[in-house]
């Protein structure tokens, strides 16, 4: 899986891209006013020099740039942040749409990167990944596309790796406790019960447990 967007890693790059979006949106298609400052344009500069309050749009832009400097964010995360800071909804939506135009907000790329990172880094299954993305406000259609990049074989392979790493810490426990502890670990990471129990049973059988005895501890279908 590859990320579709390389996120800018400095406020200067973010400011430059956001400034480009504002330039394209300028009246009559005039060439944008781009100097070496984060807030370009005569009126903004005059307000900054005089110490006058910034417009809601300028405040929203500054907040978004600051938040995006550290990590990519979803549109919903930025929208919530602007609301908490008292930015009027109309100004917030205008700025967020500009940022989407230049790719500083890209929920599809965010979802792809999140799935890749959290699956390989934490071993999370599709169900858990989808739940996390929903809490970040990613659209359901984008979530479906992102998690579908993980196929069943990859999910089962990762589940087995997780069990193999945890297996030695359960030695000394009775058969039922081992089975349920390992299966419970997979369940917390979003793996379906059937897959979790199958992977754990296989791992324990390879250690010498009797598969038929293990079956007594499995729930009935």
PDB file of C-alpha atoms in Angstrom, residues 82-189:
ATOM      1  CA  UNK A  82     -12.066  25.716  14.622  1.00  0.00           C
ATOM      2  CA  UNK A  83     -15.457  25.420  16.289  1.00  0.00           C
ATOM      3  CA  UNK A  84     -13.838  25.032  19.716  1.00  0.00           C
ATOM      4  CA  UNK A  85     -11.891  28.228  19.062  1.00  0.00           C
ATOM      5  CA  UNK A  86     -15.028  30.154  18.197  1.00  0.00           C
ATOM      6  CA  UNK A  87     -14.450  30.536  14.449  1.00  0.00           C
ATOM      7  CA  UNK A  88     -17.761  31.210  12.641  1.00  0.00           C
ATOM      8  CA  UNK A  89     -18.893  28.236  10.588  1.00  0.00           C
ATOM      9  CA  UNK A  90     -18.996  30.152   7.291  1.00  0.00           C
ATOM     10  CA  UNK A  91     -15.379  31.278   7.657  1.00  0.00           C
ATOM     11  CA  UNK A  92     -14.290  27.815   8.771  1.00  0.00           C
ATOM     12  CA  UNK A  93     -15.894  26.079   5.801  1.00  0.00           C
ATOM     13  CA  UNK A  94     -14.385  28.556   3.353  1.00  0.00           C
ATOM     14  CA  UNK A  95     -10.869  27.995   4.665  1.00  0.00           C
ATOM     15  CA  UNK A  96     -11.268  24.222   4.904  1.00  0.00           C
ATOM     16  CA  UNK A  97     -12.432  24.072   1.293  1.00  0.00           C
ATOM     17  CA  UNK A  98      -9.373  26.092   0.194  1.00  0.00           C
ATOM     18  CA  UNK A  99      -7.117  23.665   2.031  1.00  0.00           C
ATOM     19  CA  UNK A 100      -8.806  20.717   0.307  1.00  0.00           C
ATOM     20  CA  UNK A 101      -8.262  22.394  -3.067  1.00  0.00           C
ATOM     21  CA  UNK A 102      -4.487  22.374  -2.591  1.00  0.00           C
ATOM     22  CA  UNK A 103      -4.332  18.925  -0.984  1.00  0.00           C
ATOM     23  CA  UNK A 104      -3.500  20.000   2.546  1.00  0.00           C
ATOM     24  CA  UNK A 105      -6.673  18.234   3.619  1.00  0.00           C
ATOM     25  CA  UNK A 106      -7.085  14.845   1.943  1.00  0.00           C
ATOM     26  CA  UNK A 107      -9.270  12.427   3.876  1.00  0.00           C
ATOM     27  CA  UNK A 108      -8.717   9.606   1.379  1.00  0.00           C
ATOM     28  CA  UNK A 109      -4.937   9.832   1.749  1.00  0.00           C
ATOM     29  CA  UNK A 110      -5.328  10.161   5.521  1.00  0.00           C
ATOM     30  CA  UNK A 111      -7.401   6.961   5.654  1.00  0.00           C
ATOM     31  CA  UNK A 112      -4.923   5.029   3.490  1.00  0.00           C
ATOM     32  CA  UNK A 113      -1.971   6.114   5.611  1.00  0.00           C
ATOM     33  CA  UNK A 114      -3.842   5.410   8.840  1.00  0.00           C
ATOM     34  CA  UNK A 115      -4.700   1.848   7.776  1.00  0.00           C
ATOM     35  CA  UNK A 116      -1.143   1.137   6.691  1.00  0.00           C
ATOM     36  CA  UNK A 117       0.413   2.568   9.834  1.00  0.00           C
ATOM     37  CA  UNK A 118      -1.985   1.120  12.390  1.00  0.00           C
ATOM     38  CA  UNK A 119      -2.136  -2.327  10.829  1.00  0.00           C
ATOM     39  CA  UNK A 120       1.616  -2.777  10.520  1.00  0.00           C
ATOM     40  CA  UNK A 121       2.443  -0.875  13.697  1.00  0.00           C
ATOM     41  CA  UNK A 122      -0.293  -2.103  16.050  1.00  0.00           C
ATOM     42  CA  UNK A 123      -1.657  -5.136  14.236  1.00  0.00           C
ATOM     43  CA  UNK A 124      -5.186  -3.743  14.083  1.00  0.00           C
ATOM     44  CA  UNK A 125      -7.749  -5.545  11.949  1.00  0.00           C
ATOM     45  CA  UNK A 126     -10.128  -3.966   9.472  1.00  0.00           C
ATOM     46  CA  UNK A 127     -12.968  -3.664  11.959  1.00  0.00           C
ATOM     47  CA  UNK A 128     -10.854  -1.757  14.498  1.00  0.00           C
ATOM     48  CA  UNK A 129      -9.322   0.433  11.805  1.00  0.00           C
ATOM     49  CA  UNK A 130     -12.739   1.370  10.461  1.00  0.00           C
ATOM     50  CA  UNK A 131     -13.898   2.243  13.977  1.00  0.00           C
ATOM     51  CA  UNK A 132     -10.911   4.533  14.530  1.00  0.00           C
ATOM     52  CA  UNK A 133     -11.394   6.298  11.211  1.00  0.00           C
ATOM     53  CA  UNK A 134     -15.049   6.899  11.979  1.00  0.00           C
ATOM     54  CA  UNK A 135     -14.093   8.645  15.217  1.00  0.00           C
ATOM     55  CA  UNK A 136     -11.892  10.975  13.139  1.00  0.00           C
ATOM     56  CA  UNK A 137     -14.778  11.928  10.886  1.00  0.00           C
ATOM     57  CA  UNK A 138     -13.703  10.116   7.718  1.00  0.00           C
ATOM     58  CA  UNK A 139     -16.549   9.435   5.307  1.00  0.00           C
ATOM     59  CA  UNK A 140     -17.818   5.840   5.292  1.00  0.00           C
ATOM     60  CA  UNK A 141     -17.125   5.385   1.578  1.00  0.00           C
ATOM     61  CA  UNK A 142     -13.483   6.430   2.035  1.00  0.00           C
ATOM     62  CA  UNK A 143     -13.152   4.112   5.022  1.00  0.00           C
ATOM     63  CA  UNK A 144     -14.467   1.178   3.001  1.00  0.00           C
ATOM     64  CA  UNK A 145     -11.903   1.818   0.258  1.00  0.00           C
ATOM     65  CA  UNK A 146      -9.017   2.164   2.705  1.00  0.00           C
ATOM     66  CA  UNK A 147      -9.726  -0.942   4.786  1.00  0.00           C
ATOM     67  CA  UNK A 148     -10.460  -3.018   1.683  1.00  0.00           C
ATOM     68  CA  UNK A 149      -6.783  -2.762   0.835  1.00  0.00           C
ATOM     69  CA  UNK A 150      -6.220  -5.258   3.636  1.00  0.00           C
ATOM     70  CA  UNK A 151      -7.281  -8.651   2.362  1.00  0.00           C
ATOM     71  CA  UNK A 152      -8.225 -11.666   4.463  1.00  0.00           C
ATOM     72  CA  UNK A 153      -4.861 -13.361   3.949  1.00  0.00           C
ATOM     73  CA  UNK A 154      -2.948 -10.331   5.232  1.00  0.00           C
ATOM     74  CA  UNK A 155      -5.247 -10.036   8.207  1.00  0.00           C
ATOM     75  CA  UNK A 156      -4.828 -13.692   9.133  1.00  0.00           C
ATOM     76  CA  UNK A 157      -1.057 -13.498   8.705  1.00  0.00           C
ATOM     77  CA  UNK A 158      -0.874 -10.500  11.048  1.00  0.00           C
ATOM     78  CA  UNK A 159      -3.113 -12.261  13.569  1.00  0.00           C
ATOM     79  CA  UNK A 160      -0.751 -15.221  13.594  1.00  0.00           C
ATOM     80  CA  UNK A 161       2.259 -12.949  14.141  1.00  0.00           C
ATOM     81  CA  UNK A 162       0.508 -11.340  17.106  1.00  0.00           C
ATOM     82  CA  UNK A 163      -0.290 -14.724  18.631  1.00  0.00           C
ATOM     83  CA  UNK A 164       3.259 -15.997  18.125  1.00  0.00           C
ATOM     84  CA  UNK A 165       4.655 -12.984  19.983  1.00  0.00           C
ATOM     85  CA  UNK A 166       2.207 -13.400  22.854  1.00  0.00           C
ATOM     86  CA  UNK A 167       2.317 -17.184  23.065  1.00  0.00           C
ATOM     87  CA  UNK A 168       5.284 -17.539  25.398  1.00  0.00           C
ATOM     88  CA  UNK A 169       3.735 -15.239  27.999  1.00  0.00           C
ATOM     89  CA  UNK A 170       0.837 -17.676  28.396  1.00  0.00           C
ATOM     90  CA  UNK A 171       2.913 -20.769  29.016  1.00  0.00           C
ATOM     91  CA  UNK A 172       2.146 -22.241  32.399  1.00  0.00           C
ATOM     92  CA  UNK A 173      -1.539 -21.343  32.192  1.00  0.00           C
ATOM     93  CA  UNK A 174      -4.141 -24.033  31.688  1.00  0.00           C
ATOM     94  CA  UNK A 175      -5.413 -24.759  28.211  1.00  0.00           C
ATOM     95  CA  UNK A 176      -8.672 -22.810  28.456  1.00  0.00           C
ATOM     96  CA  UNK A 177      -7.037 -19.687  29.897  1.00  0.00           C
ATOM     97  CA  UNK A 178      -4.391 -19.679  27.179  1.00  0.00           C
ATOM     98  CA  UNK A 179      -6.981 -20.044  24.478  1.00  0.00           C
ATOM     99  CA  UNK A 180      -9.209 -17.291  25.787  1.00  0.00           C
ATOM    100  CA  UNK A 181      -6.402 -14.887  26.644  1.00  0.00           C
ATOM    101  CA  UNK A 182      -4.896 -15.120  23.182  1.00  0.00           C
ATOM    102  CA  UNK A 183      -8.254 -14.952  21.436  1.00  0.00           C
ATOM    103  CA  UNK A 184      -9.236 -12.000  23.620  1.00  0.00           C
ATOM    104  CA  UNK A 185      -6.087 -10.140  22.602  1.00  0.00           C
ATOM    105  CA  UNK A 186      -7.032 -10.543  18.948  1.00  0.00           C
ATOM    106  CA  UNK A 187     -10.644  -9.547  19.605  1.00  0.00           C
ATOM    107  CA  UNK A 188      -9.500  -6.263  21.164  1.00  0.00           C
ATOM    108  CA  UNK A 189      -7.595  -5.530  17.969  1.00  0.00           C
TER     109      UNK A 189
END
